[in-house]
Coordinates of C-alpha atoms in Angstrom, one line a residue:
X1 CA 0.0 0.0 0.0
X2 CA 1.4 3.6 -0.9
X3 CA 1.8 6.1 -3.8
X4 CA 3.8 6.2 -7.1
X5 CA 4.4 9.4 -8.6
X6 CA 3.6 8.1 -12.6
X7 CA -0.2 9.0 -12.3
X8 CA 0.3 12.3 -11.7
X9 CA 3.8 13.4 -12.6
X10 CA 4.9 10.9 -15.4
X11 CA 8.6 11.0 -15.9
X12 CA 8.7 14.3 -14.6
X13 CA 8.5 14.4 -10.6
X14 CA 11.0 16.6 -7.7
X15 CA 12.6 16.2 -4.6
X16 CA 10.2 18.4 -3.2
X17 CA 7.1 16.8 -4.6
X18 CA 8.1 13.4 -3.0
X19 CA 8.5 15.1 0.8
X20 CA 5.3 16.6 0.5
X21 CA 3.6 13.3 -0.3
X22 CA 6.2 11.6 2.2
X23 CA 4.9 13.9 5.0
X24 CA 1.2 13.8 3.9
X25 CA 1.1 10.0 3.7
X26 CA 2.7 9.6 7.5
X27 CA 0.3 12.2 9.4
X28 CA -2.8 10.9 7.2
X29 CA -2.7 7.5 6.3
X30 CA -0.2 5.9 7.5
X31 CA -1.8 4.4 10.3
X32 CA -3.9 2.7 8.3
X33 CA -1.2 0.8 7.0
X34 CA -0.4 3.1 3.6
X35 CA 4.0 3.2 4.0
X36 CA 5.7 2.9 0.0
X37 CA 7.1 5.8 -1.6
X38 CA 7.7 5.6 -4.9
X39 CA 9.3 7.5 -7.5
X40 CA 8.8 6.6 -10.8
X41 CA 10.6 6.7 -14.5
X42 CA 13.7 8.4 -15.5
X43 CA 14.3 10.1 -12.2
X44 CA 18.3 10.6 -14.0
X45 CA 16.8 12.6 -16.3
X46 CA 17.3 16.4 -16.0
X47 CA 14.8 17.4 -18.4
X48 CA 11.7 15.7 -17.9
X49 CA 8.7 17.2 -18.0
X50 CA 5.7 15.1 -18.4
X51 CA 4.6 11.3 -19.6
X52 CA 6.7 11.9 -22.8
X53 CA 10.1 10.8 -22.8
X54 CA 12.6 13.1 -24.3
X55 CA 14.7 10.3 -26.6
X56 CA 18.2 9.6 -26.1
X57 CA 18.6 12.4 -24.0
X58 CA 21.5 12.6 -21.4
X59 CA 21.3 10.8 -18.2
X60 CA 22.6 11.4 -15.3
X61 CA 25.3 8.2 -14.1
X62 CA 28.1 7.4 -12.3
X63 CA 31.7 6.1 -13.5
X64 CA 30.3 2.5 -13.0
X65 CA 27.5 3.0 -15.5
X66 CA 24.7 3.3 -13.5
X67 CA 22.2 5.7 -13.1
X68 CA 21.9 8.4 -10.2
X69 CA 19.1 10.8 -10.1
X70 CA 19.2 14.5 -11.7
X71 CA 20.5 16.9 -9.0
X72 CA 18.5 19.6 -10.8
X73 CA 15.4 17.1 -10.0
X74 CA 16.7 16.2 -6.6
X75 CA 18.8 18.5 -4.8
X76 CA 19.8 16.3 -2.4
X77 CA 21.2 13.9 -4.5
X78 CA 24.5 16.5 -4.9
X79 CA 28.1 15.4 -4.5
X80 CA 27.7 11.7 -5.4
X81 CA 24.9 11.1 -2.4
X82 CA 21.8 9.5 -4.7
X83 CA 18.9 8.9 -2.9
X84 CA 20.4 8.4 0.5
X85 CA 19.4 11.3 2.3
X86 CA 15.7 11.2 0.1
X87 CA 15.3 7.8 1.6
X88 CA 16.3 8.6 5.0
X89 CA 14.1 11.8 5.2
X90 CA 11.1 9.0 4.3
X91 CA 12.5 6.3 6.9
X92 CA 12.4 9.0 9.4
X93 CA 8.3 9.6 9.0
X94 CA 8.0 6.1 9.5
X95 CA 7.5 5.4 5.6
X96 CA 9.1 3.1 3.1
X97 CA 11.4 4.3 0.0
X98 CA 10.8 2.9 -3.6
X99 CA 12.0 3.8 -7.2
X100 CA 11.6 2.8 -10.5
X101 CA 13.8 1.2 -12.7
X102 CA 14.2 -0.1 -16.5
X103 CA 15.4 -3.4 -17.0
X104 CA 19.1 -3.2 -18.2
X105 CA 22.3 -1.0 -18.7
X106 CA 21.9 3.0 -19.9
X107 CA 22.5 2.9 -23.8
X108 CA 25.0 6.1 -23.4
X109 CA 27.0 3.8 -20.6
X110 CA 27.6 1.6 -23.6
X111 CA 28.0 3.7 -26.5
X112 CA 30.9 5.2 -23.8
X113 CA 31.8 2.1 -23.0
X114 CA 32.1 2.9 -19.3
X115 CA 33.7 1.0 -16.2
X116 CA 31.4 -1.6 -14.2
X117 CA 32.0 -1.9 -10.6
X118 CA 33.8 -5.1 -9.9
X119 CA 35.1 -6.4 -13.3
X120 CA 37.5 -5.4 -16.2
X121 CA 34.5 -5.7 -18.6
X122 CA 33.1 -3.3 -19.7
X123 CA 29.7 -1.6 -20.4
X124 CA 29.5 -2.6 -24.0
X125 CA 30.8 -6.3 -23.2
X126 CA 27.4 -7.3 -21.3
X127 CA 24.9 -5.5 -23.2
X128 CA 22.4 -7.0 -25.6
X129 CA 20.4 -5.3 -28.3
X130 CA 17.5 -5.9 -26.9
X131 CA 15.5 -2.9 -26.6
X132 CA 12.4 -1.9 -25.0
X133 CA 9.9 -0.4 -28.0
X134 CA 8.9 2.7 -25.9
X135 CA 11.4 4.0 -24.5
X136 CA 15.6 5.0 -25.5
X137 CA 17.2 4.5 -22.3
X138 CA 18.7 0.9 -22.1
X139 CA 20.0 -2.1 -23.8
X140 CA 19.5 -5.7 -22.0
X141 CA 22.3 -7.4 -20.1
X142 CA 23.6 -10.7 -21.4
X143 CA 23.8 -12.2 -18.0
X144 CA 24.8 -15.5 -19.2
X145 CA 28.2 -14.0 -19.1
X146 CA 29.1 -13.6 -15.2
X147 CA 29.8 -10.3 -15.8
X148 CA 26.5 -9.3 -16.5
X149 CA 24.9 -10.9 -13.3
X150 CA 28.3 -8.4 -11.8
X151 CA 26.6 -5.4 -13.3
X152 CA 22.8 -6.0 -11.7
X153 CA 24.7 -6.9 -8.2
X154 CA 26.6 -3.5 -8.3
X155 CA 23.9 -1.9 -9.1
X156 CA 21.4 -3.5 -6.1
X157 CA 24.0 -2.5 -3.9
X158 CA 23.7 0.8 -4.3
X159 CA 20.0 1.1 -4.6
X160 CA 20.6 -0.9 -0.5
X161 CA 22.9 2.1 0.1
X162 CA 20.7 4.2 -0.3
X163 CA 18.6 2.4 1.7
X164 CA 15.0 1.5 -0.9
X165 CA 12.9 -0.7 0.5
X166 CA 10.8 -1.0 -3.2
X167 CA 11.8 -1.5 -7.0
X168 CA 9.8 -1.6 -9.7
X169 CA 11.6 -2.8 -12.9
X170 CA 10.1 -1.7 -16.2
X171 CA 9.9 -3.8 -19.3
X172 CA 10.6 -6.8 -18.0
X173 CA 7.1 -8.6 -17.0
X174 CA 6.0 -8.8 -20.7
X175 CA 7.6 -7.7 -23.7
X176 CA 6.2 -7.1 -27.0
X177 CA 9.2 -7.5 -29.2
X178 CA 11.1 -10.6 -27.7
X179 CA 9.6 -13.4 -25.4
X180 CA 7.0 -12.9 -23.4
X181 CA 9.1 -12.2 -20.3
X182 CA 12.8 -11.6 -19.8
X183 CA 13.2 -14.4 -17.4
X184 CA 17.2 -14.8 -17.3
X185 CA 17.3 -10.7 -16.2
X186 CA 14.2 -11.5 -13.7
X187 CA 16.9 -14.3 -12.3
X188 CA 19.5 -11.8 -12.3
X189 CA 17.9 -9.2 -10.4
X190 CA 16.5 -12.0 -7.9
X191 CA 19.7 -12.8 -7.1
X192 CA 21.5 -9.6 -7.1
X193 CA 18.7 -8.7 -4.3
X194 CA 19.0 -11.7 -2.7
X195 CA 22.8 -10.5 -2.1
X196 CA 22.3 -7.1 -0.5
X197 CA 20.4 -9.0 3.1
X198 CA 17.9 -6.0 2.4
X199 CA 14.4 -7.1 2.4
X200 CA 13.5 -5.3 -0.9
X201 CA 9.8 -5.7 -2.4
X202 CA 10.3 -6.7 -6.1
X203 CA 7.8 -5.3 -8.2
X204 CA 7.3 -6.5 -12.8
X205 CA 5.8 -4.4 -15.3
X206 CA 4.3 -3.9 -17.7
X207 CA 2.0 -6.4 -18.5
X208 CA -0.3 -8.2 -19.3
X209 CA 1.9 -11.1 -17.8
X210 CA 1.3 -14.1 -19.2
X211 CA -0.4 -16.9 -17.2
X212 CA 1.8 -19.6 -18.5
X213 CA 4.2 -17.7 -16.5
X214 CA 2.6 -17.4 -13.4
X215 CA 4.6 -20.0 -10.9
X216 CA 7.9 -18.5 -12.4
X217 CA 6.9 -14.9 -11.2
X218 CA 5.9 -16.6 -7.7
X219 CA 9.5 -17.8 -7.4
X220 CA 11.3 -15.0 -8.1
X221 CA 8.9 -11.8 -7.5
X222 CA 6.8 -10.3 -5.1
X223 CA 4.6 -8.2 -7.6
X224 CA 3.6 -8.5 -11.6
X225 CA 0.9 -6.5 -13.3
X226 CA -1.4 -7.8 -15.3
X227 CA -2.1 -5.0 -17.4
X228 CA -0.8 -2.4 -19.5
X229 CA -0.8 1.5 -18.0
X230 CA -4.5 1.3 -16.2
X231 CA -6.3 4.8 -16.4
X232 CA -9.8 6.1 -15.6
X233 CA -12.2 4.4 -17.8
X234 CA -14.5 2.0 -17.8
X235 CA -13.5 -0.1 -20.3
X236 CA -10.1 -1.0 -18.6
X237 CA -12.0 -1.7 -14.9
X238 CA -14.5 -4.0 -16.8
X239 CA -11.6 -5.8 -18.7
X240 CA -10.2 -6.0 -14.8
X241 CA -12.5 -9.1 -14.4
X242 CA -11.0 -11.2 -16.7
X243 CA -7.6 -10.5 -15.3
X244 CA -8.4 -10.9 -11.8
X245 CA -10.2 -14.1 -12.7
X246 CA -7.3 -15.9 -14.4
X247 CA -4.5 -15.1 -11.6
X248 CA -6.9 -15.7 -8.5
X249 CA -5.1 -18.8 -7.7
X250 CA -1.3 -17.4 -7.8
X251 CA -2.5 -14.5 -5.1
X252 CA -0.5 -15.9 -1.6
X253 CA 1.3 -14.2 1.2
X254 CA 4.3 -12.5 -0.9
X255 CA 3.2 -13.1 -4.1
X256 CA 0.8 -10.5 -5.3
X257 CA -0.5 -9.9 -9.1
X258 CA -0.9 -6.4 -9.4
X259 CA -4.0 -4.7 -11.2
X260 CA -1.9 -1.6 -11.3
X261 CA -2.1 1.6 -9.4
X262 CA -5.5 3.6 -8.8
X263 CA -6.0 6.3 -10.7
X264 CA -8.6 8.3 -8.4
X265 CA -8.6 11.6 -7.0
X266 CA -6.5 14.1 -9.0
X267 CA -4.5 13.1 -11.6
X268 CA -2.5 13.8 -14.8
X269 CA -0.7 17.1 -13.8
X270 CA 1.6 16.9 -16.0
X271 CA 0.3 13.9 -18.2
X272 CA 0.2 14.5 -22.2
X273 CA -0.7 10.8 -22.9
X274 CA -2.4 7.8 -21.5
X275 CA -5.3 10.1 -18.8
X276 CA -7.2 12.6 -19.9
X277 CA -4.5 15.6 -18.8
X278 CA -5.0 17.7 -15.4
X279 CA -7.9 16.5 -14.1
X280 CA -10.0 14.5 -11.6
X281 CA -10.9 11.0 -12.0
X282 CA -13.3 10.1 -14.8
X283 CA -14.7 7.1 -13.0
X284 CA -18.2 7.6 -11.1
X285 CA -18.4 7.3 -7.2
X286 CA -19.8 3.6 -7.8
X287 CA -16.9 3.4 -10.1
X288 CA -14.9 3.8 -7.7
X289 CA -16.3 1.5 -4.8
X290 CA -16.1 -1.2 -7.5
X291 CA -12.5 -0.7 -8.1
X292 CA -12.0 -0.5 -4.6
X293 CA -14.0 -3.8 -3.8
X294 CA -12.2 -5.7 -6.9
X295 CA -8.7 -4.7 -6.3
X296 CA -9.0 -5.7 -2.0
X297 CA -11.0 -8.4 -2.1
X298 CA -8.3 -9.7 -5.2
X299 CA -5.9 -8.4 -3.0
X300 CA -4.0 -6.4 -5.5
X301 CA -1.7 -4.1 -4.1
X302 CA -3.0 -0.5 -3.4
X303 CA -0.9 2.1 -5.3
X304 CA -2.3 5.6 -5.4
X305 CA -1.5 7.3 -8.6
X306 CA -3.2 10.7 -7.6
X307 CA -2.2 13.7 -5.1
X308 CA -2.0 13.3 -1.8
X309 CA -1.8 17.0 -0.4
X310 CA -5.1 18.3 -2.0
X311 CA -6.9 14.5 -1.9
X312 CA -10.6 15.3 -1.3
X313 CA -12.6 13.8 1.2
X314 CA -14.5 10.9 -0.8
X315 CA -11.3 9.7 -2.5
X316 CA -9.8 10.0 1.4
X317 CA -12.7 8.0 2.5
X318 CA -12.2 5.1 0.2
X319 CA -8.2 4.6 1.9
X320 CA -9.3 5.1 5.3
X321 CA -12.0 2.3 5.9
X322 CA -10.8 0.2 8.9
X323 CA -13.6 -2.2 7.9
X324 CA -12.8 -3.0 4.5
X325 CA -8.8 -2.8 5.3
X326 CA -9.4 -5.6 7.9
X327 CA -10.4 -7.9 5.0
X328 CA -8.0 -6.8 2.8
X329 CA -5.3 -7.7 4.8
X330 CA -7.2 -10.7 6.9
X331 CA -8.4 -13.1 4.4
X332 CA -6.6 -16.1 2.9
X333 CA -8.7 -17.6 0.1
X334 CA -11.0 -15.5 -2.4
X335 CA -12.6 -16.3 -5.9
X336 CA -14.7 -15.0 -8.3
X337 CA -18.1 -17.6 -8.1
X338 CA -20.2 -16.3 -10.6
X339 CA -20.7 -14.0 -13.5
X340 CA -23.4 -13.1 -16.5
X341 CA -23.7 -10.5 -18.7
X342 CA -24.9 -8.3 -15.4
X343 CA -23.5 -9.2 -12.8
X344 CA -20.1 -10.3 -10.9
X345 CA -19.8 -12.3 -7.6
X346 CA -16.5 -13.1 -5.8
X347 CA -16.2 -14.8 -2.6
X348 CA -13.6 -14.8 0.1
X349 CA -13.0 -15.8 3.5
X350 CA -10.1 -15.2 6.6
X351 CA -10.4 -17.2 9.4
X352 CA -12.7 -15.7 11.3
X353 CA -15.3 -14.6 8.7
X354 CA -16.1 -14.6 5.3
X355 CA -17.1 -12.2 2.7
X356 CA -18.9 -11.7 -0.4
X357 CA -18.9 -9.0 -3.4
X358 CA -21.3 -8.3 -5.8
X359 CA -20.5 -6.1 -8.9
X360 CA -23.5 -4.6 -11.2
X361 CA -21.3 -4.5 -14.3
X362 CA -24.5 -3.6 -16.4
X363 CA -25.1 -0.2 -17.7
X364 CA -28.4 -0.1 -15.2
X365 CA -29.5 0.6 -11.6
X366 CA -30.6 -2.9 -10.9
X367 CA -31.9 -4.8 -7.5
X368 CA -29.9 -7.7 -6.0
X369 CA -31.6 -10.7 -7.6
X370 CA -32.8 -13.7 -5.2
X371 CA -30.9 -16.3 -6.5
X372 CA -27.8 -14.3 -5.7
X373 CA -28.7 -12.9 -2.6
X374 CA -29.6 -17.2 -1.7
X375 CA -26.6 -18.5 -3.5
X376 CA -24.2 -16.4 -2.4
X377 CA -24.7 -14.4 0.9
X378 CA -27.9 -16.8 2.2
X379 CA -29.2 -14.8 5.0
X380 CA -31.6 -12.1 5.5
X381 CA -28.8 -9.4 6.9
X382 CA -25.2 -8.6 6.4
X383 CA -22.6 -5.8 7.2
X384 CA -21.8 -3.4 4.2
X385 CA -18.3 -2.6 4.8
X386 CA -18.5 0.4 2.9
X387 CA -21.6 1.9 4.9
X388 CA -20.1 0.1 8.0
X389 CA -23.7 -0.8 8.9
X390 CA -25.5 -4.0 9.2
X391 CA -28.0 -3.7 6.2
X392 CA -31.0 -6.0 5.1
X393 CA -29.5 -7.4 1.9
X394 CA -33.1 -8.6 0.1
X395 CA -34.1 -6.0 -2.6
X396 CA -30.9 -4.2 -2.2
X397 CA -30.2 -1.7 -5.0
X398 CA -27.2 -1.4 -6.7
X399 CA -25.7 1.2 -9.0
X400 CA -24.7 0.2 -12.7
X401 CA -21.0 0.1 -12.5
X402 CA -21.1 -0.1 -8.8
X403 CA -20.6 -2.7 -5.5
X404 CA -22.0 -4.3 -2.5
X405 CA -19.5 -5.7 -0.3
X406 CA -20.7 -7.8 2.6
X407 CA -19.1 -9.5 5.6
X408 CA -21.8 -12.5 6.7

């Protein structure tokens, strides 16, 4: 549970930016158990200024060919210090520190054919020309030479200096011009982890990850997406379904397929593609209690694309409900049980109780239909975690595009 800075900054976010977040998440919402800070794409680069990447522009990187943020970007980063005093500010609100990075050695690091810590190879000796279609920053690492497996440990050990807690590596999870995953540089970056002794979430996009790769991402990640960039409409929440539905058995305590981050509240600041620009989510209120409903009681994790420091009090509400929280983190076992051309039902259960949501996924307001409410709940009363109020669940009305999520 925390924020990522892509949803509203894209490539582009600052220092300061990521403080105030920092310091808003730990008075507001960490007690609720919200703690990752993330800073997203090309934080080396000086002159980002939106979801657009400026191609082959220069990065900023140290004499071992890896990246180090843009001091123009992050002031503290000065004199060779990276993200260590940036983490440590976060560390010291009681938060956790994550970044963003793309699979793979800078492109300039080769075409300089730079040093790398720890061997007399050099940058263009491990790198493989296999490129990611969307963006000019890297080539892959041939880490079937030892060198290359050198290359990801160096660089892991400084992302532990500096004390991260989180990485999310880019274009690895699914790739549309080579396999369908890049599973020797997932093994790498395992065990260059492994080999810091810092308990480091490891996070895979883009996706869609492909099933048929499912227990391979259970051994050596903690998080995959299952979709490509998920913004505020409701053709990407309804396509959710079918996602959530074919990974609900890979979902255990450490592995957790991600439906990607949650584009509510206000978004796109400085987006040009992808969102709609500077705005406010596009999804409805009953949008949004659907999302919410889908992506706990899946268990996805809960990354916040929007603002923090102006978050308005709905959006606030839907982060903050102990109720629906307890679930999320409490149960053990959920499935989806049953589904039309209307209607969505998922189960799931902790040890102590057991829970039930039911999606209207029509384009009308309709009322619960008896052989649901029999099937699936089977009693005359229930708790609505989201009212946090017992509620009689015969005849209950739901939204179109909205969600009923009971505790029996």
């Amino acid at each position: 549970m925390g924020w990522n800075s892509w949803d509203c900054y894209g490539a582009s976010v600052r220092e300061e930016e990521v403080r105030e977040h920092a310091k808003y998440m730990s008075k507001n919402l960490k007690e609720y158990g919200w703690e990752y800070i993330v800073v997203d794409i090309q934080w080396s680069e000086p002159e980002a200024k939106s979801t657009v990447y400026n191609d082959f522009y220069p990065l900023n990187m140290d004499e071992y060919s890896r990246l180090i943020p843009a001091e123009n970007r992050f002031p503290s980063s000065k004199d060779g210090r990276g993200f260590k005093e940036l983490g440590d500010y976060i560390h010291s609100l009681g938060l956790k520190f994550g970044i963003h990075i793309m699979r793979g050695i800078p492109r300039q690091a080769v075409h300089q054919n730079t040093a790398i810590k720890g061997t007399e190879k050099r940058a263009r000796d491990i790198a493989n020309n296999d490129i990611c279609p969307w963006n000019s920053d890297m080539y892959g690492v041939n880490v079937d030479m030892p060198e290359g497996q050198i290359y990801y440990d160096s660089l892991f050990e400084l992302y532990a200096s500096w004390g991260v807690d989180f990485i999310k590596v880019d274009d690895i999870a699914h790739s549309k011009l080579y396999d369908d995953a890049h599973k020797k540089e997932i093994e790498a970056i395992r065990n260059a982890i492994d080999k810091t002794n810092r308990p480091i979430v490891l996070s895979l996009s883009p996706g869609p990850a492909q099933l048929k790769n499912g227990s391979f991402f259970q051994d050596h990640v903690n998080m995959w997406r299952l979709t490509d960039d998920f913004w505020d409409s409701w053709d990407a929440l309804y396509k959710m379904f079918d996602r959530t539905a074919e990974w609900q058995s890979f979902v255990r305590r450490g592995n957790w397929p991600d439906c990607d981050m949650l584009p509510l509240g206000h978004i796109g600041i400085r987006a040009v593609d992808g969102g709609g620009g500077d705005n406010w989510t596009r999804f409805t209120k009953d949008e949004q209690y659907l999302l919410m409903t889908l992506w706990t009681i899946f268990q996805s994790p809960l990354m916040y694309g929007g603002t923090l420091p102006d978050i308005d009090d709905f959006t606030l509400s839907l982060f903050t409900n102990e109720e629906v929280l307890e679930m999320y983190h409490t149960i053990t076992e959920r499935r989806q049980v049953y589904r039309d051309k209307e209607w969505v039902v998922w189960q799931a259960a902790s040890t102590e109780s057991e829970f039930v949501a039911i999606f209207n996924v029509s384009e009308d307001d309709l009322n619960l239909p008896e052989n649901l409410r029999s099937d699936f709940v089977g009693k005359d009363t229930a708790r609505n975690l989201w009212e946090k109020k017992t509620v009689k669940v015969q005849n209950q009305k739901i939204h179109r595009h909205g969600a009923l999520l009971l505790k029996k």
